[in-house]
Coordinates of C-alpha atoms and ligand atoms in Angstrom, one line a residue:
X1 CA 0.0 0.0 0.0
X2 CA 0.9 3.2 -0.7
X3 CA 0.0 5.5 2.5
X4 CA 0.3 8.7 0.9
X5 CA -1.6 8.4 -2.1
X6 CA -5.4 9.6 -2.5
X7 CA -7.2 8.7 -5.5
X8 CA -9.8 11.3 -6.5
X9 CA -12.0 10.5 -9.3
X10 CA -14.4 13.0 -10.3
X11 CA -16.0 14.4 -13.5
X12 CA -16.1 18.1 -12.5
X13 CA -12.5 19.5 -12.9
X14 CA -13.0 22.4 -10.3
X15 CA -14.1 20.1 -7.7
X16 CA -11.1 17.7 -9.0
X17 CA -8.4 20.2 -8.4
X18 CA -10.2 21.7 -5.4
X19 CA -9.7 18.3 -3.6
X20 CA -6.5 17.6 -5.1
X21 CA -5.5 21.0 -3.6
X22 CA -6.8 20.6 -0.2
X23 CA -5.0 16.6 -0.5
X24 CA -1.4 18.4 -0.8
X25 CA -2.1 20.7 1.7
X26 CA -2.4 17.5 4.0
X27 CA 0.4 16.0 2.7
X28 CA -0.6 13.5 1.2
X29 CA -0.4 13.2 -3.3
X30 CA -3.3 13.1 -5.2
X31 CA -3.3 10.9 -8.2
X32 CA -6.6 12.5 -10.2
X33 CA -9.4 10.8 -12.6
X34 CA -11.3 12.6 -15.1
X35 CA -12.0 9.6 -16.5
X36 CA -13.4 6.6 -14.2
X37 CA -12.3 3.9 -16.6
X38 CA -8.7 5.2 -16.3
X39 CA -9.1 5.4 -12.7
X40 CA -10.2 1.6 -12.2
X41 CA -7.3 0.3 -14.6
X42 CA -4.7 2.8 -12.5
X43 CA -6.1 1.2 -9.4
X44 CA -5.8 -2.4 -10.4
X45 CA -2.3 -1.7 -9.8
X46 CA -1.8 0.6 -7.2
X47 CA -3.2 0.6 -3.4
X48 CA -3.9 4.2 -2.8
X49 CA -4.4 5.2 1.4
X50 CA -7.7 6.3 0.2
X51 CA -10.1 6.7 -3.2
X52 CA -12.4 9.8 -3.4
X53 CA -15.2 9.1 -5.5
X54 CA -18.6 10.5 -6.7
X55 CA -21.2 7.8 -7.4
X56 CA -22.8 8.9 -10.3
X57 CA -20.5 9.2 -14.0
X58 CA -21.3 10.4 -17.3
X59 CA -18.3 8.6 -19.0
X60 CA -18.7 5.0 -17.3
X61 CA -20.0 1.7 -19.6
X62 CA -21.9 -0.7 -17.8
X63 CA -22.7 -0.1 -14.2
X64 CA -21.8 1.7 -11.1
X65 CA -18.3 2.6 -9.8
X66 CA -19.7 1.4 -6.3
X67 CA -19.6 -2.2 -7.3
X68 CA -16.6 -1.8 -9.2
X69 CA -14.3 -0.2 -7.2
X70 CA -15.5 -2.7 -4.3
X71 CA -14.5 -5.5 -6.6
X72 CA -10.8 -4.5 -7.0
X73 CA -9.0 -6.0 -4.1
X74 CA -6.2 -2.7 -3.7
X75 CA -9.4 -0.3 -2.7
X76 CA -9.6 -0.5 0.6
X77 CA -10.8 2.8 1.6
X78 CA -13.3 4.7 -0.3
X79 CA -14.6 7.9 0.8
X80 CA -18.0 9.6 -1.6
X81 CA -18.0 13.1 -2.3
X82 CA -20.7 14.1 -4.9
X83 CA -23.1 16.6 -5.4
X84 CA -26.3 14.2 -5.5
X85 CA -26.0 12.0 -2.5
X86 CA -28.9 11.4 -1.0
X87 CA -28.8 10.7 2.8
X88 CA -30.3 7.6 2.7
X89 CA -28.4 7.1 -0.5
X90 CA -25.2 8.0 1.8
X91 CA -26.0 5.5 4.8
X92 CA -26.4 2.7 2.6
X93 CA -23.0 3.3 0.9
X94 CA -21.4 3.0 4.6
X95 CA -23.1 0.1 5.3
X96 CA -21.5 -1.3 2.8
X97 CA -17.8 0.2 3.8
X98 CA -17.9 3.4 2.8
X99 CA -15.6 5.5 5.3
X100 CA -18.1 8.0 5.2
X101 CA -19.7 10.7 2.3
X102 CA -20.1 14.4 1.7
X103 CA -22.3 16.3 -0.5
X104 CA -20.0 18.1 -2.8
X105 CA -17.9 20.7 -2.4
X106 CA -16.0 19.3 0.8
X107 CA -13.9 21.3 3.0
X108 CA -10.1 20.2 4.0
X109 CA -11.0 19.9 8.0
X110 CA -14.3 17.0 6.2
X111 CA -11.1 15.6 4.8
X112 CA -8.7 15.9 7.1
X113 CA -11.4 13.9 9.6
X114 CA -11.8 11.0 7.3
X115 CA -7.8 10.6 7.2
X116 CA -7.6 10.7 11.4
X117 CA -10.6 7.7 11.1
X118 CA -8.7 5.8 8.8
X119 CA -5.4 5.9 11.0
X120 CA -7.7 4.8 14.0
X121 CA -8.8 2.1 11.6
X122 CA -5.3 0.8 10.4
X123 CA -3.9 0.5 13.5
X124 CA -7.1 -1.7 14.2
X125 CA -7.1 -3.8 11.4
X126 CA -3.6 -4.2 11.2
X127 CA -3.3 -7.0 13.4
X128 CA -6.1 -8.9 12.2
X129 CA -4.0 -10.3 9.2
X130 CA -1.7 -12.1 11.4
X131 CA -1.4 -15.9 11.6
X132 CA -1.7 -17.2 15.2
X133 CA -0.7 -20.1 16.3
X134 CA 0.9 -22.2 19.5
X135 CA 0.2 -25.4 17.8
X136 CA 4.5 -26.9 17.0
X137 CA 3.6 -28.3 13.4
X138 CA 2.1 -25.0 12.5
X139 CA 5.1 -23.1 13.6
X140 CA 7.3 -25.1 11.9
X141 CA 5.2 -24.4 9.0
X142 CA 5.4 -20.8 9.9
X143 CA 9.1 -20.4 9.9
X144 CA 9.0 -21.9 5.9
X145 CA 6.7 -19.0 5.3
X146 CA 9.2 -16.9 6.8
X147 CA 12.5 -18.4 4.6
X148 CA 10.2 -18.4 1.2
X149 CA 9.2 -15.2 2.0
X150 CA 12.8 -14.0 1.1
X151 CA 13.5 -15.9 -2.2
X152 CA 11.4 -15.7 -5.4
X153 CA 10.9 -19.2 -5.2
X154 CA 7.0 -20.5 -6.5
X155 CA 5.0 -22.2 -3.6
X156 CA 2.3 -24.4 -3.7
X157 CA -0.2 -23.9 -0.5
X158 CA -2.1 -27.2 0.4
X159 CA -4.6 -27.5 2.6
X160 CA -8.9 -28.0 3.5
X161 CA -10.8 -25.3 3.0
X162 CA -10.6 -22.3 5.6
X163 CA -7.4 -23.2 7.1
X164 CA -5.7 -19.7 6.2
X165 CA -4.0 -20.8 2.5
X166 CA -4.7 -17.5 1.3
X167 CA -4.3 -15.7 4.8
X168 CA -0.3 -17.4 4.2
X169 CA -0.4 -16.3 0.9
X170 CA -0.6 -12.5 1.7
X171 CA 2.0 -13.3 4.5
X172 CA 4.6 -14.7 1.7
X173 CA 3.5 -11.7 -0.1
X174 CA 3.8 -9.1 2.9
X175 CA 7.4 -10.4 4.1
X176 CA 8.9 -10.5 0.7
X177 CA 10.6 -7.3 -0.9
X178 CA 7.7 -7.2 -3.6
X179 CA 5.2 -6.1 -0.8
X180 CA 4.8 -2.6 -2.5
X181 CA 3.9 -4.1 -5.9
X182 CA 0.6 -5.7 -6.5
X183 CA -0.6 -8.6 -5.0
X184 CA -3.7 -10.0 -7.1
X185 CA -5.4 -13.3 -6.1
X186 CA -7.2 -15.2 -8.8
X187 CA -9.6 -18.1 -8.4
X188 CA -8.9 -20.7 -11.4
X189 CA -12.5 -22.6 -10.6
X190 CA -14.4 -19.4 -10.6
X191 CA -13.9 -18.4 -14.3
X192 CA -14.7 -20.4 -17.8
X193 CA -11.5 -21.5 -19.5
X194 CA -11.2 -19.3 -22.2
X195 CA -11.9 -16.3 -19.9
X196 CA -9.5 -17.4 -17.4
X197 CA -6.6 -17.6 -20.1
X198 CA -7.7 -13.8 -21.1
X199 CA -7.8 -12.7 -17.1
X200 CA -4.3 -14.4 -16.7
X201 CA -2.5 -13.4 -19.8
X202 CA -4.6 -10.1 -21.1
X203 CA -6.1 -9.8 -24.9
X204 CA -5.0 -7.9 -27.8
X205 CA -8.2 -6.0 -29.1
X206 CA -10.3 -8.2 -31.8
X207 CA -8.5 -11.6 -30.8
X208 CA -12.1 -12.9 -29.8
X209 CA -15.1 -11.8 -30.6
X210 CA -15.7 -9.4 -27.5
X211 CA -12.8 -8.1 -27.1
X212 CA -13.1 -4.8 -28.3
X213 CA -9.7 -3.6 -26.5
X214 CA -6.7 -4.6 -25.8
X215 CA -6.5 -5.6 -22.1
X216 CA -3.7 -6.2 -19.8
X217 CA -3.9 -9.7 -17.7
X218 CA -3.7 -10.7 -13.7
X219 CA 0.1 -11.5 -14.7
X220 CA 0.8 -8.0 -16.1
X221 CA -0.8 -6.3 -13.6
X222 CA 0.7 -8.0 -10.7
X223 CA 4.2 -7.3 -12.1
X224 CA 7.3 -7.3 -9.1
X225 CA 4.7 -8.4 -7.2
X226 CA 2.8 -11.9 -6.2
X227 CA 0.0 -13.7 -7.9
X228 CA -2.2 -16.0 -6.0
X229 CA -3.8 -18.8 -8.2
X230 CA -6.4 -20.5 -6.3
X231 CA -7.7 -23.6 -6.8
X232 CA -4.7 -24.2 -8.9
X233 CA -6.5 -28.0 -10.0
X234 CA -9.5 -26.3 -11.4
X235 CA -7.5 -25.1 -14.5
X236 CA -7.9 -26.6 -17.9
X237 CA -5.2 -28.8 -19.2
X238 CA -4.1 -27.0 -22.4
X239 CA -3.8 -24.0 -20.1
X240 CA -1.8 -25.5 -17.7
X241 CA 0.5 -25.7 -20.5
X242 CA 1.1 -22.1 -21.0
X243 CA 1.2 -21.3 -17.0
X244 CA 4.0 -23.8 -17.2
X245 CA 5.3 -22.1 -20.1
X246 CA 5.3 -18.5 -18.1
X247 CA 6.7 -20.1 -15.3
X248 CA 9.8 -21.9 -17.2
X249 CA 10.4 -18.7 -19.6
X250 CA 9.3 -15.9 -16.8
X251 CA 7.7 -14.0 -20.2
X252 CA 3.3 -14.6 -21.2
X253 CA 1.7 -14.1 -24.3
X254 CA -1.5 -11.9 -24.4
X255 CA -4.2 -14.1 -26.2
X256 CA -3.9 -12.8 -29.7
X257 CA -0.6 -11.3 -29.0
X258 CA 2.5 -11.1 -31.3
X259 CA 5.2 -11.1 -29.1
X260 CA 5.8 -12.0 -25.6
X261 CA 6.2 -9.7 -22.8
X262 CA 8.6 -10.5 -19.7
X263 CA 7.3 -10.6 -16.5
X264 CA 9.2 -10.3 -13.0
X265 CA 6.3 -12.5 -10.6
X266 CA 6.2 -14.6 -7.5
X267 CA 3.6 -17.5 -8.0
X268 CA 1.6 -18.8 -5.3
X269 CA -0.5 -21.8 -6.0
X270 CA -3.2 -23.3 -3.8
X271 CA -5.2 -26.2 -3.7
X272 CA -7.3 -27.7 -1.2
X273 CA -7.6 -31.2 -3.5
X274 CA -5.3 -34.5 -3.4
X275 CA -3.0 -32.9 -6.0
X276 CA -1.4 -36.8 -6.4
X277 CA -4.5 -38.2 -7.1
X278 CA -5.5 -35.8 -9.7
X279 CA -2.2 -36.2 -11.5
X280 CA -2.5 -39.6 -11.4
X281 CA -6.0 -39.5 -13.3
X282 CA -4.1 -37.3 -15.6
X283 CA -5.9 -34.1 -15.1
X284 CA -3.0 -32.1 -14.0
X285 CA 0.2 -31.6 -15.6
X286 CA 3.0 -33.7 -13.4
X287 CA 5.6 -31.5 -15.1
X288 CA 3.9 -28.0 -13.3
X289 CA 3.2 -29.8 -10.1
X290 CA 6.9 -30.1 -9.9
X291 CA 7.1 -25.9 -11.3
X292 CA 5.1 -25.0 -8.4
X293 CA 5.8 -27.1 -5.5
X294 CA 9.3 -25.4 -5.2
X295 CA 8.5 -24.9 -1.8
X296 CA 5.2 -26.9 -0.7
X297 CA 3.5 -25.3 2.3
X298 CA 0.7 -28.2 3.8
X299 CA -1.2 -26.3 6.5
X300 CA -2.8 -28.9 8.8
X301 CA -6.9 -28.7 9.4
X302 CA -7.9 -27.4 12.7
X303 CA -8.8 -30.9 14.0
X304 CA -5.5 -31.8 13.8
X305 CA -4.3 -28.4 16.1
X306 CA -6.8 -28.3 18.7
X307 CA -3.9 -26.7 20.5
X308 CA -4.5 -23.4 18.5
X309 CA -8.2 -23.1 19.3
X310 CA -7.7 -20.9 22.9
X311 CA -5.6 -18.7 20.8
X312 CA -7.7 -18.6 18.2
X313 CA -11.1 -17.9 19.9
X314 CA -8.9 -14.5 21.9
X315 CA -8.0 -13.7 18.9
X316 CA -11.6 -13.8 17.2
X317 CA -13.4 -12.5 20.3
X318 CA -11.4 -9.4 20.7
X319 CA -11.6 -9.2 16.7
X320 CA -15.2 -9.1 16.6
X321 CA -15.9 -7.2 20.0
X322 CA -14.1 -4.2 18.5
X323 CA -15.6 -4.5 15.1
X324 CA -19.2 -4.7 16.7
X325 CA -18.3 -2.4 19.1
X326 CA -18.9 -4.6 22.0
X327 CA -17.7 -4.5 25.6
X328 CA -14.8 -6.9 25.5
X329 CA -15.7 -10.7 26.3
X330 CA -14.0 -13.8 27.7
X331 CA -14.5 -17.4 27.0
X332 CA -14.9 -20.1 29.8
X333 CA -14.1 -23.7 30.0
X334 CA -17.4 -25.2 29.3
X335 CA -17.3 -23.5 25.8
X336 CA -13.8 -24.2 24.9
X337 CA -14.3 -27.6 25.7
X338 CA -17.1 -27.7 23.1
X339 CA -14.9 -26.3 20.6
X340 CA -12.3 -28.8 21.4
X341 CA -14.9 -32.0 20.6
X342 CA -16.0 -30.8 17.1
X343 CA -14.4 -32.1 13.8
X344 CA -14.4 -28.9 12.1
X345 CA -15.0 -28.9 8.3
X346 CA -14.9 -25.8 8.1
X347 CA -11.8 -25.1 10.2
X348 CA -10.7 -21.9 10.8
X349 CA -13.1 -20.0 8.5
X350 CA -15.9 -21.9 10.7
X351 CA -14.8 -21.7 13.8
X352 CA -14.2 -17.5 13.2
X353 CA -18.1 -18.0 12.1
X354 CA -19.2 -19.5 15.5
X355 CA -16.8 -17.1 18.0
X356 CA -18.6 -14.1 15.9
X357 CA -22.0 -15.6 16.3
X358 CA -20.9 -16.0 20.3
X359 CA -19.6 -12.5 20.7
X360 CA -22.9 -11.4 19.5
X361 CA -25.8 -13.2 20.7
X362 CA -23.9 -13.9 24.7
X363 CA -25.4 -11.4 26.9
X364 CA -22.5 -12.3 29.3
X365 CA -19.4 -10.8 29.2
X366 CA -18.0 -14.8 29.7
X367 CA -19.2 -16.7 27.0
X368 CA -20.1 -20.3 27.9
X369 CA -21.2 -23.7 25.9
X370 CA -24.2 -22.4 25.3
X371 CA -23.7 -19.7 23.3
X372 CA -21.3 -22.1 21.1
X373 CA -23.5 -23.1 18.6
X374 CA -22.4 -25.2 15.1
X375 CA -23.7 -24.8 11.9
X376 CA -25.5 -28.6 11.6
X377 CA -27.2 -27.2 15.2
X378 CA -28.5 -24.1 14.0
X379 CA -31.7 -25.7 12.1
X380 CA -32.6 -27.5 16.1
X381 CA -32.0 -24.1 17.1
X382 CA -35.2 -23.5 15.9
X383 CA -37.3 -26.7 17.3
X384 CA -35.8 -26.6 20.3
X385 CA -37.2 -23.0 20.7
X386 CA -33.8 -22.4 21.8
X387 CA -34.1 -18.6 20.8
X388 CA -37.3 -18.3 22.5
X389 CA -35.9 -19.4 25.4
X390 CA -33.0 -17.5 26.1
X391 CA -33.4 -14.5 27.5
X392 CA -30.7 -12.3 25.7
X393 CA -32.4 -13.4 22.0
X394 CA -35.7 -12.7 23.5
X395 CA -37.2 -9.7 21.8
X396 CA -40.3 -9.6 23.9
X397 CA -38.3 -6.5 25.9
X398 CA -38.0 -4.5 22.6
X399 CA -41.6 -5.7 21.7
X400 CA -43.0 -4.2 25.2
X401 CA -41.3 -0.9 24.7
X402 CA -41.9 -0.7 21.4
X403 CA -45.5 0.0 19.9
X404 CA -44.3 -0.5 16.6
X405 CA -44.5 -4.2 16.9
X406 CA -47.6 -4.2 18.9
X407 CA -50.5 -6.2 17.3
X408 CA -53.1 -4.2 15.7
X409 CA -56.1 -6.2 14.5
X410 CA -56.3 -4.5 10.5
X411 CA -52.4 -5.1 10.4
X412 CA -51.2 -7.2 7.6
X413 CA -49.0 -10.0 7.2
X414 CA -46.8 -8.4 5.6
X415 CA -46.5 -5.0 7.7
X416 CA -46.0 -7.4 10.5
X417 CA -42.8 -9.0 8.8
X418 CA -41.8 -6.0 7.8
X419 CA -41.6 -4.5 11.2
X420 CA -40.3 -7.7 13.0
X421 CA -37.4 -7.8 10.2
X422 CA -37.0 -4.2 10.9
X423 CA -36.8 -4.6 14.4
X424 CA -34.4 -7.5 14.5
X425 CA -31.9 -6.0 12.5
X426 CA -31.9 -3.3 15.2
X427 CA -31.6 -5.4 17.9
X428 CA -28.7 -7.2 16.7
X429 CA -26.9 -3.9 15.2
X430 CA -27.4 -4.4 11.7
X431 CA -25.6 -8.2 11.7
X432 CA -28.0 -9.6 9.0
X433 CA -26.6 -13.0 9.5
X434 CA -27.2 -13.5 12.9
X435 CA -31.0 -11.2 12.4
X436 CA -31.6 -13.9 9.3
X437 CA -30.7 -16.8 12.2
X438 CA -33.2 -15.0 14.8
X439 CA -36.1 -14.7 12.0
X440 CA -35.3 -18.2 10.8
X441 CA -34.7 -17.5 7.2
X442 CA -31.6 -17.1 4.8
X443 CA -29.3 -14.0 4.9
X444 CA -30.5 -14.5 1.2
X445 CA -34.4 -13.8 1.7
X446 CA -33.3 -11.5 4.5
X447 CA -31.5 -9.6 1.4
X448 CA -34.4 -9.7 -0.9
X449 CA -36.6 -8.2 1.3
X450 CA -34.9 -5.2 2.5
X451 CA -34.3 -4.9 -0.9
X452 CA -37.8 -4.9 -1.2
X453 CA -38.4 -2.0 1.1
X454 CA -35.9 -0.3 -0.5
X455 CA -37.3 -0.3 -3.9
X456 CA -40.9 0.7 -2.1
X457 CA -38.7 3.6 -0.7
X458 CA -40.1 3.0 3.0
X459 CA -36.6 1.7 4.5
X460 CA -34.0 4.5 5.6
Ligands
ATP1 N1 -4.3 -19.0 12.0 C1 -5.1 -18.0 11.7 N2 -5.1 -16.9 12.4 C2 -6.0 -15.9 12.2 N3 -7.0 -16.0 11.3 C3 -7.0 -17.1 10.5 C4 -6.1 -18.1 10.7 N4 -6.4 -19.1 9.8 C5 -7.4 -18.6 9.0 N5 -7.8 -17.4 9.5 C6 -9.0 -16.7 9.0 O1 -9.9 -17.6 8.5 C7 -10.5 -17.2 7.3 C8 -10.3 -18.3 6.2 O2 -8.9 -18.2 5.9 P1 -8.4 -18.3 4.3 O3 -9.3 -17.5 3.5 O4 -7.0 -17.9 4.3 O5 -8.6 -19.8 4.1 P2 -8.4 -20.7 2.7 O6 -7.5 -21.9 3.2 O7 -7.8 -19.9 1.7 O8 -9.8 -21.2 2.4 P3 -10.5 -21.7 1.0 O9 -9.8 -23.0 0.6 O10 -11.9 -21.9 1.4 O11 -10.3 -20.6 0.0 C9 -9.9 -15.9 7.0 O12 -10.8 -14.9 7.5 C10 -8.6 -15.9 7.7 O13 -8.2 -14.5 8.0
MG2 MG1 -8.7 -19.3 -0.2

């Protein structure tokens, strides 16, 4: 990341230079955008300290900078300054991660602000990428990270699904002497093939009928810095080829291209599949498999560190106290023993899902067994009347003080769920997974409906 440079994108030059005046004044450099397309390719290989947007462009094809700029892993921090935010508009852009937004023109004290909240904020988040364990095996494992780190070598990450492949992977990346280049993660199963060899490797303009421009790939992008391929198994065959090619020759060839371009990279595979088996049944290349497993990283599942789960569940509770701004909790035997019991599937990723859940819906500061509920228990939950029963997910207090949820004979069904839904959500601070848990219904519908209100204009 870069920490002094502010993006500003915005299609009024006056209010461009304004802010890019009022940026230098606060010592930071402002990289300006007429143009939002330019911005988003600029930012696909640069981590600004902060992007200042508008919302609404002339100049932009198909849909919203919101969406885009929150799908380009390097934007971290956006901050919205435009002369047509509504407030609702505004609140539902921080609720999903805006820093905050102004109605155009801002002054330098609005700016200067937003900069002091996102230093709070870093030295917050910062310590939520670490790794932490106690468990021997994984420190062992830990002090490989910390050799490969140093060399360029390619390293292949194995391991079940949620056990921190990726989390390692930004470590490697973070550690190494490329950490101020681009890293850019790519999920090989997630894309068709003939679209994944275009994201990889970039397009010249008119090799394939869509490709109206020419278009830089994952590979150029990320150049001096890392590339992540996840799910490394999931690429075709034929492609696999031409990764090994890029790996052997360090140069790719854009689809359509003439002549190849050199590329300085560090390669991270992953793979949470039996990488043997597959080569044996010949669907992946033995000859890359030996390319990327330069330095093979196997990080055990959780059932096999039950060591690290004390560790683990701190490190969680404090994570997701602050984040829900919570009075800071404990966790007592009763619950930990729990956690030691299960198998964990889901490891890490899972057991992060259940401390969260914990932290939320304990109305003690020390959370105990029953608060420590798995994913295969949450449909009981239900039967059991589990949530009726306990007193901190009872809503009847909010329901007493509350007329709104009172029951009014001429009400309908639907006003009814409205309000409950409504309701919920505010009991629960906004967390739609655990309010979709409470009302018994996916985070899914839970989306659709507020959705719904939105479109009917009746929700703030
Ligand atoms: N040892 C750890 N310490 C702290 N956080 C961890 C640890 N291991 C995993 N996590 C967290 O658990 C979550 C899952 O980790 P990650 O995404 O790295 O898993 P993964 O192995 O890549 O999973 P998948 O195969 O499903 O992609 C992340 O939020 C990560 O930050
Ligand atoms: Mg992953």
């Amino acid at each position: 990341m870069d920490k002094n440079i502010i993006v500003i994108i915005n299609e009024d030059f006056s209010l461009l230079s304004q802010m890019g005046e009022m940026v230098k004044d606060l010592s930071h450099t402002p990289v300006l955008f007429h143009n939002p397309e330019e911005s988003l390719k600029y930012l696909e290989k640069t981590e600004p300290h902060l992007v200042i947007t508008d919302l609404f462009f002339k100049n932009l094809k198909h849909g919203k900078i919101w969406h885009k700029l929150k799908s380009i892993s390097t934007v971290k921090n956006i901050l919205i300054v435009s002369n047509q935010i509504s407030n609702e508009l505004g609140r539902d852009v921080i609720r999903e991660g805006a820093l905050d937004y102004f109605v155009a023109p801002v002054g330098k004290e609005q700016i200067k602000l937003v900069l002091a909240k996102l230093k709070i904020k870093f030295k917050k988040s910062v310590n939520y990428k670490r790794f932490i364990s106690r468990n021997p095996r994984m420190l062992s494992v830990l002090k490989v990270v910390e050799s490969a780190a140093k060399s360029r070598a390619t390293v292949l990450i194995r391991g079940e699904s949620g056990v921190g492949k990726e989390l390692i992977a930004r470590m490697i990346h973070e550690k190494s002497d490329r950490r101020n280049a681009p890293f850019i993660a790519i999920n090989c199963a997630a894309l068709p093939d003939t679209l994944l060899e275009s994201e990889l490797f970039g397009h010249e303009k008119g090799s394939f009928t869509g490709a109206i421009a020419t278009k830089s790939g994952k590979f150029e992008l990320a150049n001096n810095g890392t590339i992540l391929l996840d799910e490394i198994t999931e690429m075709d065959f034929s492609l696999q080829a031409k990764l090994l090619r890029v790996l052997q020759e360090r140069e790719i060839d854009r689809v359509g291209g003439s002549s190849p371009i050199k590329v300085d990279i560090r390669v991270i595979a992953t793979t949470n599949r039996n990488i043997k088996e597959i080569i044996e049944k010949n669907q992946f290349r033995e000859d890359l498999f030996y390319r990327l497993n330069v330095i093979p990283i196997l990080i055990p599942p959780l059932r096999e560190r039950l060591d690290d789960i004390p560790v683990l569940c701190d490190f969680f509770i404090k994570k997701h106290c602050e984040i829900n701004k919570i009075e800071e909790k404990t966790i007592d035997k009763t619950a930990l023993e729990k956690l030691s019991k299960y198998h964990w599937p889901g490891n890490v990723r899972e057991l992060e899902n259940i401390i969260e859940r914990a932290v939320i819906i304990s109305p003690n500061k020390v959370i105990d067994h029953k608060y420590i509920i798995f994913e295969d228990e949450l449909e009981n939950l239900y039967e059991d009347d589990f949530l009726i029963k306990n007193p901190s997910l009872n809503t009847e207090e909010s329901i007493a003080s509350d007329d709104s949820l009172k029951i009014i004979p001429g009400t309908t069904i639907s006003e009814m769920e409205k309000k409950l839904i409504i309701e919920t959500l505010k009991h629960v601070n906004d967390n739609r997974t655990v309010a979709a848990e409470l009302l018994g219904i996916s985070v899914r519908t839970l989306r659709n409906k507020l959705n719904e209100y939105k479109e009917q204009g009746t929700l703030l």
